[in-house]
XYZ file of C-alpha atoms in Angstrom:
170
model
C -10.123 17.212 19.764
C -7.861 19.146 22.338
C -4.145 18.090 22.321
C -4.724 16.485 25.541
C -7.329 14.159 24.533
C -5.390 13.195 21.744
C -2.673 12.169 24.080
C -4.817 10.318 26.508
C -5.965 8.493 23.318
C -2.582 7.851 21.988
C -2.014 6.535 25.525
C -5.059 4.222 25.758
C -4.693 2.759 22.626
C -0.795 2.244 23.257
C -1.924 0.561 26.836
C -4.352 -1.477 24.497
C -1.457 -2.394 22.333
C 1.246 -3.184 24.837
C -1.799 -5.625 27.028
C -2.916 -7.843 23.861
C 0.894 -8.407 22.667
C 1.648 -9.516 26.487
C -1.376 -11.772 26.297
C -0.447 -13.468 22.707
C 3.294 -13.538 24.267
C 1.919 -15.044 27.670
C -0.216 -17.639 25.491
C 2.292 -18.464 23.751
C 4.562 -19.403 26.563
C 1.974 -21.289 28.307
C 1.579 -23.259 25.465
C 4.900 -24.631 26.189
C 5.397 -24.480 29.551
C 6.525 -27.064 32.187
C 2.974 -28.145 34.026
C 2.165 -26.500 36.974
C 5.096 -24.127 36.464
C 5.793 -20.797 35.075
C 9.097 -21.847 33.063
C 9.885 -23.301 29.463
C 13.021 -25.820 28.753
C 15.399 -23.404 26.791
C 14.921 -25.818 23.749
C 11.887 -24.699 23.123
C 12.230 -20.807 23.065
C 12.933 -21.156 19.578
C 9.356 -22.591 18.684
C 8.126 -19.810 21.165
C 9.488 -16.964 19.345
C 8.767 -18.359 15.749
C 4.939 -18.803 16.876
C 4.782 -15.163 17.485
C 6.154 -13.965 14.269
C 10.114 -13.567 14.826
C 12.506 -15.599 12.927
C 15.965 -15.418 14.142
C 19.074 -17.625 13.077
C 20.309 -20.110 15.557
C 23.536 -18.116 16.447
C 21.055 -15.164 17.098
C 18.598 -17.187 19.831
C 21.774 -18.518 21.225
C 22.407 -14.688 22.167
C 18.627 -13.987 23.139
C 18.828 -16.917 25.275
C 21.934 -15.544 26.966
C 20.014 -12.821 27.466
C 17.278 -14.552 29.150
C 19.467 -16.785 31.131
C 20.118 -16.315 34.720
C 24.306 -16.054 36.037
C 23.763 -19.521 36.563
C 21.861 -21.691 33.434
C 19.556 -23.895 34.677
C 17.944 -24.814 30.922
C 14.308 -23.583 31.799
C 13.035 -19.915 30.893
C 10.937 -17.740 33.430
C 7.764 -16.419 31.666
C 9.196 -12.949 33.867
C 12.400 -12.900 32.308
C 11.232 -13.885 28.420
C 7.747 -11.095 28.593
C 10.114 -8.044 28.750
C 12.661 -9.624 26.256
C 10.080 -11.051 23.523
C 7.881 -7.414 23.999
C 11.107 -5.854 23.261
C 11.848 -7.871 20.379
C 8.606 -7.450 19.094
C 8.093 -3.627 19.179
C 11.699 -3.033 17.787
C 10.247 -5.409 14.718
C 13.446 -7.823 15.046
C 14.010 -10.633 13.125
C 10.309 -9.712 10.918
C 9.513 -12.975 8.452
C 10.646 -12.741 5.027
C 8.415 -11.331 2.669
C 6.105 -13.949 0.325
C 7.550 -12.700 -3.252
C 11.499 -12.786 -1.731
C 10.666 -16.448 -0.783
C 9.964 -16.715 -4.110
C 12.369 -15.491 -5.795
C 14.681 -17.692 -3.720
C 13.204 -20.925 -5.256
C 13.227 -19.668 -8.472
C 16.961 -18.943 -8.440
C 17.069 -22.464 -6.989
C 14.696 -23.333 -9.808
C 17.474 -23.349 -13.042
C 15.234 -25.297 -15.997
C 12.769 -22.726 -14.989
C 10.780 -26.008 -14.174
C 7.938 -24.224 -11.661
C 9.517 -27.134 -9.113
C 11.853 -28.632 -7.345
C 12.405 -32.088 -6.738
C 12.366 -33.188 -2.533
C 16.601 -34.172 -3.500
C 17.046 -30.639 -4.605
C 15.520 -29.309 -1.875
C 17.056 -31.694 0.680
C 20.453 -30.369 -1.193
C 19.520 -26.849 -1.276
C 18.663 -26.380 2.548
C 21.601 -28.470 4.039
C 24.943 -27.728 2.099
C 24.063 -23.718 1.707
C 23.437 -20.833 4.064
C 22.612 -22.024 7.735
C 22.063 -25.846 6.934
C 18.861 -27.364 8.282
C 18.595 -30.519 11.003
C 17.888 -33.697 9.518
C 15.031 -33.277 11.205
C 13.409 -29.785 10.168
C 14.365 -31.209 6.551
C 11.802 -33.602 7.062
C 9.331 -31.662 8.335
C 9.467 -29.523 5.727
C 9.784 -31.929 3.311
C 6.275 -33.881 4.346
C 4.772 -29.843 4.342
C 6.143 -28.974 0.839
C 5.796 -32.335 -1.339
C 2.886 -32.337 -3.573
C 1.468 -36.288 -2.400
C 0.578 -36.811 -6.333
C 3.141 -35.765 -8.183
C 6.214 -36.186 -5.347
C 7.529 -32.504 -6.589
C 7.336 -29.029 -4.822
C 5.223 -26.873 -6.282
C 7.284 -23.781 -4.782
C 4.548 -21.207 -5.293
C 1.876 -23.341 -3.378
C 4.454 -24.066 -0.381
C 5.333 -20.109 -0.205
C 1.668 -19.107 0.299
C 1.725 -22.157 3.609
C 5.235 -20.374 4.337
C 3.794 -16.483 4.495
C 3.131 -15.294 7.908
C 1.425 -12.384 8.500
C 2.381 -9.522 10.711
C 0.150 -9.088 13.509
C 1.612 -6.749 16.106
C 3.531 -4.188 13.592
């Protein structure tokens, strides 16, 4: 193959690329959006972003949404001004998902009697008096996700294979 070709091919492929992560990014926005409209209440850019595969910390969307925000807030989102931002974000492989065996490592630090659990208290303990501190309400959601319903433990290595996300766009 001439060098050309192989840059027209490179170039194809990267227009390839760049179209199907604007659809999944555009898909995912509509899946939130206001009816009828082309904008998202800023509240729920975080669900946005973490449905494509970025994780940031709160104090880190509260600077992407700065970003995104016009001079004057008005607490919706244009899909026009989150694309370029969220394509961006994506390419540069910001804020990637932890790796599966790092997860688990985590809980078995947490995990002192070497027990192969946790109890929903030491969780609940765990995830709002260290690091960033979860919501009272993302507690419980992850709560009813990680509890076994038989035994009322978390089996941690069960809930980090329902916590893995796979990386589709890098």
């Amino acid at each position: 193959m001439a060098a050309g070709a192989d840059e027209t091919f490179t170039s194809d492929a990267q227009k390839f690329y760049e179209g199907e992560l604007h659809k999944s990014i555009t898909d995912a926005f509509n899946a939130f959006a206001n009816e009828g409209k082309n904008t998202v209440d800023v509240r729920r850019i975080g669900p946005i972003i973490r449905s494509l595969g970025c994780f940031p910390t709160e104090t880190e969307l509260h600077s992407l949404l700065a970003e995104m925000e016009d001079e004057e807030p008005t607490g919706y989102i244009e899909l026009e001004t989150f694309l370029p931002v969220m394509t961006k974000m994506i390419k540069d492989g910001r804020y990637k998902p932890i790796p599966g065996d790092a997860i688990l490592a985590a809980f078995q630090v947490l995990d002192q009697d070497d027990k192969g659990y946790l109890t929903p208290e030491e969780l609940i303990h765990y995830m709002m008096q260290a690091g960033e501190p979860f919501t009272q309400a993302e507690m419980d959601e992850m709560i009813s996700a990680a509890v076994d319903a038989d035994r009322h433990i978390i089996l941690y290595e069960d809930f980090v294979s329902k916590l893995v996300i796979e990386d589709r766009y890098l």
